[in-house]
Coordinates of C-alpha atoms in Angstrom, one line a residue:
X1 CA 0.0 0.0 0.0
X2 CA 1.4 3.4 -0.8
X3 CA 0.1 6.9 -1.4
X4 CA 1.0 9.5 -4.1
X5 CA 0.8 13.2 -3.1
X6 CA 1.6 16.2 -5.2
X7 CA 4.7 17.8 -3.7
X8 CA 4.8 21.5 -3.1
X9 CA 1.1 21.7 -2.5
X10 CA -0.3 22.6 0.9
X11 CA -3.1 20.0 0.5
X12 CA -2.9 16.4 -0.7
X13 CA -4.8 16.1 -3.9
X14 CA -5.2 12.5 -4.6
X15 CA -4.7 9.3 -2.6
X16 CA -4.2 6.1 -4.5
X17 CA -4.3 2.7 -3.1
X18 CA -2.8 -0.4 -4.8
X19 CA -4.0 -3.5 -3.1
X20 CA -1.9 -6.7 -3.4
X21 CA -0.3 -7.3 -6.8
X22 CA -3.5 -6.8 -8.8
X23 CA -3.0 -5.4 -12.3
X24 CA -5.8 -3.0 -11.6
X25 CA -5.6 -0.1 -9.0
X26 CA -8.5 1.4 -7.1
X27 CA -8.5 5.2 -7.3
X28 CA -10.0 6.9 -4.3
X29 CA -10.8 10.7 -4.5
X30 CA -9.4 12.3 -1.3
X31 CA -9.8 15.9 -2.5
X32 CA -10.1 17.7 -5.8
X33 CA -8.7 20.9 -7.3
X34 CA -11.3 23.6 -7.9
X35 CA -9.0 26.3 -9.2
X36 CA -5.3 26.9 -9.9
X37 CA -3.9 30.4 -9.8
X38 CA -0.5 30.9 -11.6
X39 CA 1.8 33.9 -11.5
X40 CA 5.5 34.6 -11.8
X41 CA 5.6 34.7 -8.0
X42 CA 4.2 31.2 -7.6
X43 CA 1.2 29.0 -7.8
X44 CA -1.7 28.7 -5.5
X45 CA -4.5 26.1 -5.4
X46 CA -8.1 26.1 -4.2
X47 CA -9.5 22.7 -3.4
X48 CA -13.0 21.4 -2.7
X49 CA -12.1 21.0 1.0
X50 CA -11.2 24.7 1.2
X51 CA -14.7 25.6 0.0
X52 CA -16.5 23.0 2.2
X53 CA -14.6 23.9 5.4
X54 CA -15.7 27.1 7.3
X55 CA -13.2 29.8 7.8
X56 CA -11.8 30.4 11.3
X57 CA -14.3 33.2 11.5
X58 CA -17.1 30.6 11.2
X59 CA -18.4 31.6 7.7
X60 CA -18.1 29.7 4.4
X61 CA -16.3 31.2 1.4
X62 CA -17.1 30.9 -2.2
X63 CA -14.7 29.7 -4.8
X64 CA -14.3 33.3 -6.1
X65 CA -13.6 34.5 -2.5
X66 CA -10.8 31.9 -2.1
X67 CA -9.3 32.7 -5.5
X68 CA -9.2 36.4 -4.5
X69 CA -7.6 35.4 -1.2
X70 CA -4.9 33.4 -3.0
X71 CA -4.3 36.3 -5.5
X72 CA -3.7 38.6 -2.5
X73 CA -1.2 36.1 -1.1
X74 CA 0.7 36.0 -4.4
X75 CA 0.7 39.8 -4.4
X76 CA 2.1 39.8 -0.9
X77 CA 5.1 37.8 -2.2
X78 CA 5.7 40.5 -4.8
X79 CA 5.7 43.1 -2.1
X80 CA 7.9 40.8 0.1
X81 CA 5.5 40.9 3.0
X82 CA 7.2 38.8 5.8
X83 CA 5.6 35.8 7.4
X84 CA 5.4 36.8 11.0
X85 CA 5.2 33.5 13.0
X86 CA 5.8 35.3 16.2
X87 CA 2.7 37.4 15.7
X88 CA 0.6 34.2 15.2
X89 CA 2.1 32.8 18.4
X90 CA 1.3 36.0 20.3
X91 CA -2.3 36.0 18.9
X92 CA -2.8 32.4 20.0
X93 CA -1.4 33.0 23.4
X94 CA -3.7 36.1 23.8
X95 CA -6.7 33.9 22.9
X96 CA -5.7 31.4 25.6
X97 CA -5.2 34.1 28.2
X98 CA -8.4 35.9 27.5
X99 CA -10.6 32.8 27.5
X100 CA -8.5 30.7 30.0
X101 CA -8.0 27.9 27.5
X102 CA -5.7 25.0 27.8
X103 CA -3.6 23.9 24.7
X104 CA -6.1 21.0 24.2
X105 CA -9.1 23.3 24.4
X106 CA -7.5 25.7 21.9
X107 CA -6.8 22.8 19.5
X108 CA -10.5 21.7 19.8
X109 CA -11.5 25.1 18.5
X110 CA -9.6 24.4 15.3
X111 CA -10.7 20.8 15.0
X112 CA -14.4 21.8 15.4
X113 CA -13.9 23.8 12.1
X114 CA -12.1 20.9 10.4
X115 CA -8.5 22.1 11.0
X116 CA -5.5 20.6 12.7
X117 CA -3.6 23.0 15.0
X118 CA -1.0 23.4 12.3
X119 CA -3.6 24.1 9.6
X120 CA -5.2 26.6 11.9
X121 CA -1.8 28.3 12.3
X122 CA -1.5 28.5 8.5
X123 CA -5.0 30.0 8.2
X124 CA -4.1 32.6 10.8
X125 CA -0.9 33.4 8.9
X126 CA -2.9 33.7 5.7
X127 CA -5.5 36.0 7.3
X128 CA -2.7 38.2 8.8
X129 CA -1.0 38.5 5.4
X130 CA -4.2 39.3 3.6
X131 CA -5.0 42.0 6.2
X132 CA -1.5 43.5 5.8
X133 CA -2.0 43.7 2.1
X134 CA -5.5 45.3 2.5
X135 CA -3.9 47.8 4.8
X136 CA -1.3 48.7 2.2
X137 CA -3.6 48.7 -0.8
X138 CA -6.9 49.9 0.6
X139 CA -7.1 51.2 4.1
X140 CA -4.1 53.4 3.9
X141 CA -5.8 55.3 1.1
X142 CA -9.0 56.0 3.0
X143 CA -8.1 59.2 4.7
X144 CA -11.1 61.6 4.9
X145 CA -10.3 65.3 5.1
X146 CA -11.8 67.1 8.1
X147 CA -13.5 69.6 5.8
X148 CA -15.5 66.8 4.2
X149 CA -16.5 65.5 7.6
X150 CA -17.6 69.0 8.6
X151 CA -19.6 69.5 5.4
X152 CA -21.4 66.2 5.9
X153 CA -22.1 67.1 9.5
X154 CA -23.6 70.4 8.5
X155 CA -25.9 68.7 6.0
X156 CA -26.9 65.7 8.2
X157 CA -26.8 66.9 11.8
X158 CA -28.3 64.4 14.2
X159 CA -30.7 65.3 17.0
X160 CA -30.4 63.3 20.2
X161 CA -33.7 62.9 21.9
X162 CA -34.2 63.7 25.6
X163 CA -33.6 60.9 28.2
X164 CA -35.0 60.5 31.7
X165 CA -33.5 58.6 34.5
X166 CA -36.3 57.5 36.8
X167 CA -37.1 55.4 39.8
X168 CA -40.5 53.7 40.1
X169 CA -42.6 53.1 43.2
X170 CA -45.6 50.7 43.3
X171 CA -47.8 50.8 46.3
X172 CA -50.5 48.0 46.6
X173 CA -54.0 49.0 47.6
X174 CA -54.4 49.1 51.3
X175 CA -56.9 46.9 53.2
X176 CA -57.0 49.4 56.1
X177 CA -58.3 52.5 54.3
X178 CA -60.2 53.5 51.2
X179 CA -58.5 54.1 47.9
X180 CA -59.3 57.8 48.2
X181 CA -57.6 58.1 51.6
X182 CA -54.6 56.2 50.4
X183 CA -54.4 58.4 47.3
X184 CA -54.5 61.6 49.4
X185 CA -51.7 60.2 51.6
X186 CA -49.5 59.4 48.6
X187 CA -50.2 62.9 47.1
X188 CA -48.9 64.4 50.4
X189 CA -45.9 62.1 50.2
X190 CA -45.2 63.1 46.6
X191 CA -45.3 66.8 47.7
X192 CA -42.8 66.1 50.5
X193 CA -45.4 67.0 53.1
X194 CA -45.1 63.7 55.0
X195 CA -42.9 60.6 55.3
X196 CA -44.1 57.1 54.5
X197 CA -42.5 54.1 56.1
X198 CA -41.5 51.0 54.2
X199 CA -41.2 52.8 50.8
X200 CA -38.9 50.9 48.4
X201 CA -38.1 52.6 45.1
X202 CA -36.8 50.6 42.2
X203 CA -33.3 50.8 40.9
X204 CA -32.8 53.8 38.5
X205 CA -33.5 53.2 34.8
X206 CA -33.3 55.3 31.7
X207 CA -36.0 55.9 29.1
X208 CA -35.9 57.9 25.9
X209 CA -38.5 60.6 25.3
X210 CA -40.1 58.6 22.5
X211 CA -40.5 55.5 24.7
X212 CA -42.8 57.3 27.2
X213 CA -46.5 56.6 26.6
X214 CA -49.0 59.4 26.4
X215 CA -50.6 58.5 29.7
X216 CA -47.2 59.0 31.4
X217 CA -46.4 62.3 29.6
X218 CA -46.4 64.0 33.0
X219 CA -42.8 62.7 33.3
X220 CA -41.8 65.3 30.7
X221 CA -42.4 68.2 33.1
X222 CA -41.0 66.7 36.3
X223 CA -38.0 68.5 37.9
X224 CA -35.0 66.6 39.1
X225 CA -35.8 65.1 42.5
X226 CA -39.6 65.6 42.0
X227 CA -42.1 62.8 42.5
X228 CA -45.1 62.4 40.3
X229 CA -48.6 62.3 41.7
X230 CA -49.8 58.7 42.2
X231 CA -51.4 57.0 39.2
X232 CA -54.1 54.4 39.9
X233 CA -53.4 51.2 38.1
X234 CA -54.4 47.5 38.5
X235 CA -53.6 46.5 42.1
X236 CA -52.3 49.7 43.4
X237 CA -50.8 53.1 42.8
X238 CA -47.7 54.0 40.7
X239 CA -45.3 56.9 41.3
X240 CA -42.2 58.0 39.5
X241 CA -39.2 60.1 40.8
X242 CA -37.0 61.9 38.3
X243 CA -33.3 61.4 39.1
X244 CA -31.7 63.0 36.1
X245 CA -32.7 64.5 32.7
X246 CA -30.7 65.0 29.5
X247 CA -32.5 67.5 27.3
X248 CA -32.8 67.1 23.5
X249 CA -29.7 68.3 21.8
X250 CA -27.8 68.3 18.6
X251 CA -25.0 65.7 18.4
X252 CA -21.6 67.5 18.4
X253 CA -19.2 67.2 15.6
X254 CA -16.7 65.3 17.7
X255 CA -19.4 62.8 18.8
X256 CA -20.3 62.3 15.2
X257 CA -16.8 62.3 13.7
X258 CA -16.0 58.6 13.6
X259 CA -19.5 57.7 12.3
X260 CA -19.2 60.2 9.6
X261 CA -15.7 59.2 8.5
X262 CA -17.0 55.6 8.3
X263 CA -19.9 56.7 6.1
X264 CA -17.6 58.7 3.8
X265 CA -15.0 55.9 3.6
X266 CA -17.5 53.2 2.5
X267 CA -17.9 54.2 -1.2
X268 CA -14.2 54.8 -1.5
X269 CA -13.4 51.5 0.2
X270 CA -15.7 49.7 -2.2
X271 CA -14.2 51.4 -5.2
X272 CA -10.6 50.7 -4.2
X273 CA -11.4 47.1 -3.3
X274 CA -13.1 46.6 -6.7
X275 CA -10.2 48.1 -8.6
X276 CA -7.6 46.0 -6.6
X277 CA -9.6 42.8 -7.2
X278 CA -10.0 43.5 -10.9
X279 CA -6.3 44.2 -11.3
X280 CA -5.3 41.0 -9.6
X281 CA -7.7 38.9 -11.6
X282 CA -6.5 40.5 -14.9
X283 CA -2.8 39.9 -14.2
X284 CA -3.0 36.2 -13.1
X285 CA -3.6 33.0 -15.0
X286 CA -6.6 31.2 -13.4
X287 CA -7.8 27.8 -14.4
X288 CA -11.2 26.6 -13.0
X289 CA -12.1 22.9 -12.7

């Protein structure tokens, strides 16, 4: 029994078994080539197992996605991007520290996606190389001038609605007095005229202006520290205390800056990515199977 593997490839392509001394051999398909990408800097292969296995991020990639990835790896060789094994080791060590993983548990993360630990390291190395190239070719060219951000801000200013920090008090109906008598006592309590024992306010919570129903619109006019008049509801009375209030305001330029730059970068990113992808596909020789 022996196996024939294509040397120089990262994946074994075919596995042949010859049983006994029979004149006929049984050919067993172990994997198959889906695409070969050739360039002066080298050759890359996309196999069926590459497509069928999820990426380390958990998602599946199409054949075209994988071809594009291999083209970027070839381009990285042209730019002599170094293979940083130490960075991969540091990243794996960081994952172990942050999630308190043993080496065996880390390995199980890779095997659950169909990778050995060494194949997982190779995938991380490839991801790192691809990200480095995208930094060089795409992200480094996405600088947005401040004047463009300011112009967008002036045209698309965002209004932040008012928010209210409240505490809630629910008082069940008393069996010792009428609802009218209890209501009057709670009104005096709300107006700070008397103290009431055993009162337990809720933990503070925040609501937006738009989240307050019409029947509770009295909250809008409460002053900080003020208690609303008791509201009769099923089973008892409800009161609210205003702890803090943030009025409606226009979002500042600095608060909006990052969001605006992301918005302005997006079409430029898509354009640069499309041009880079087209250039790589045009230069390389690609054979699909």
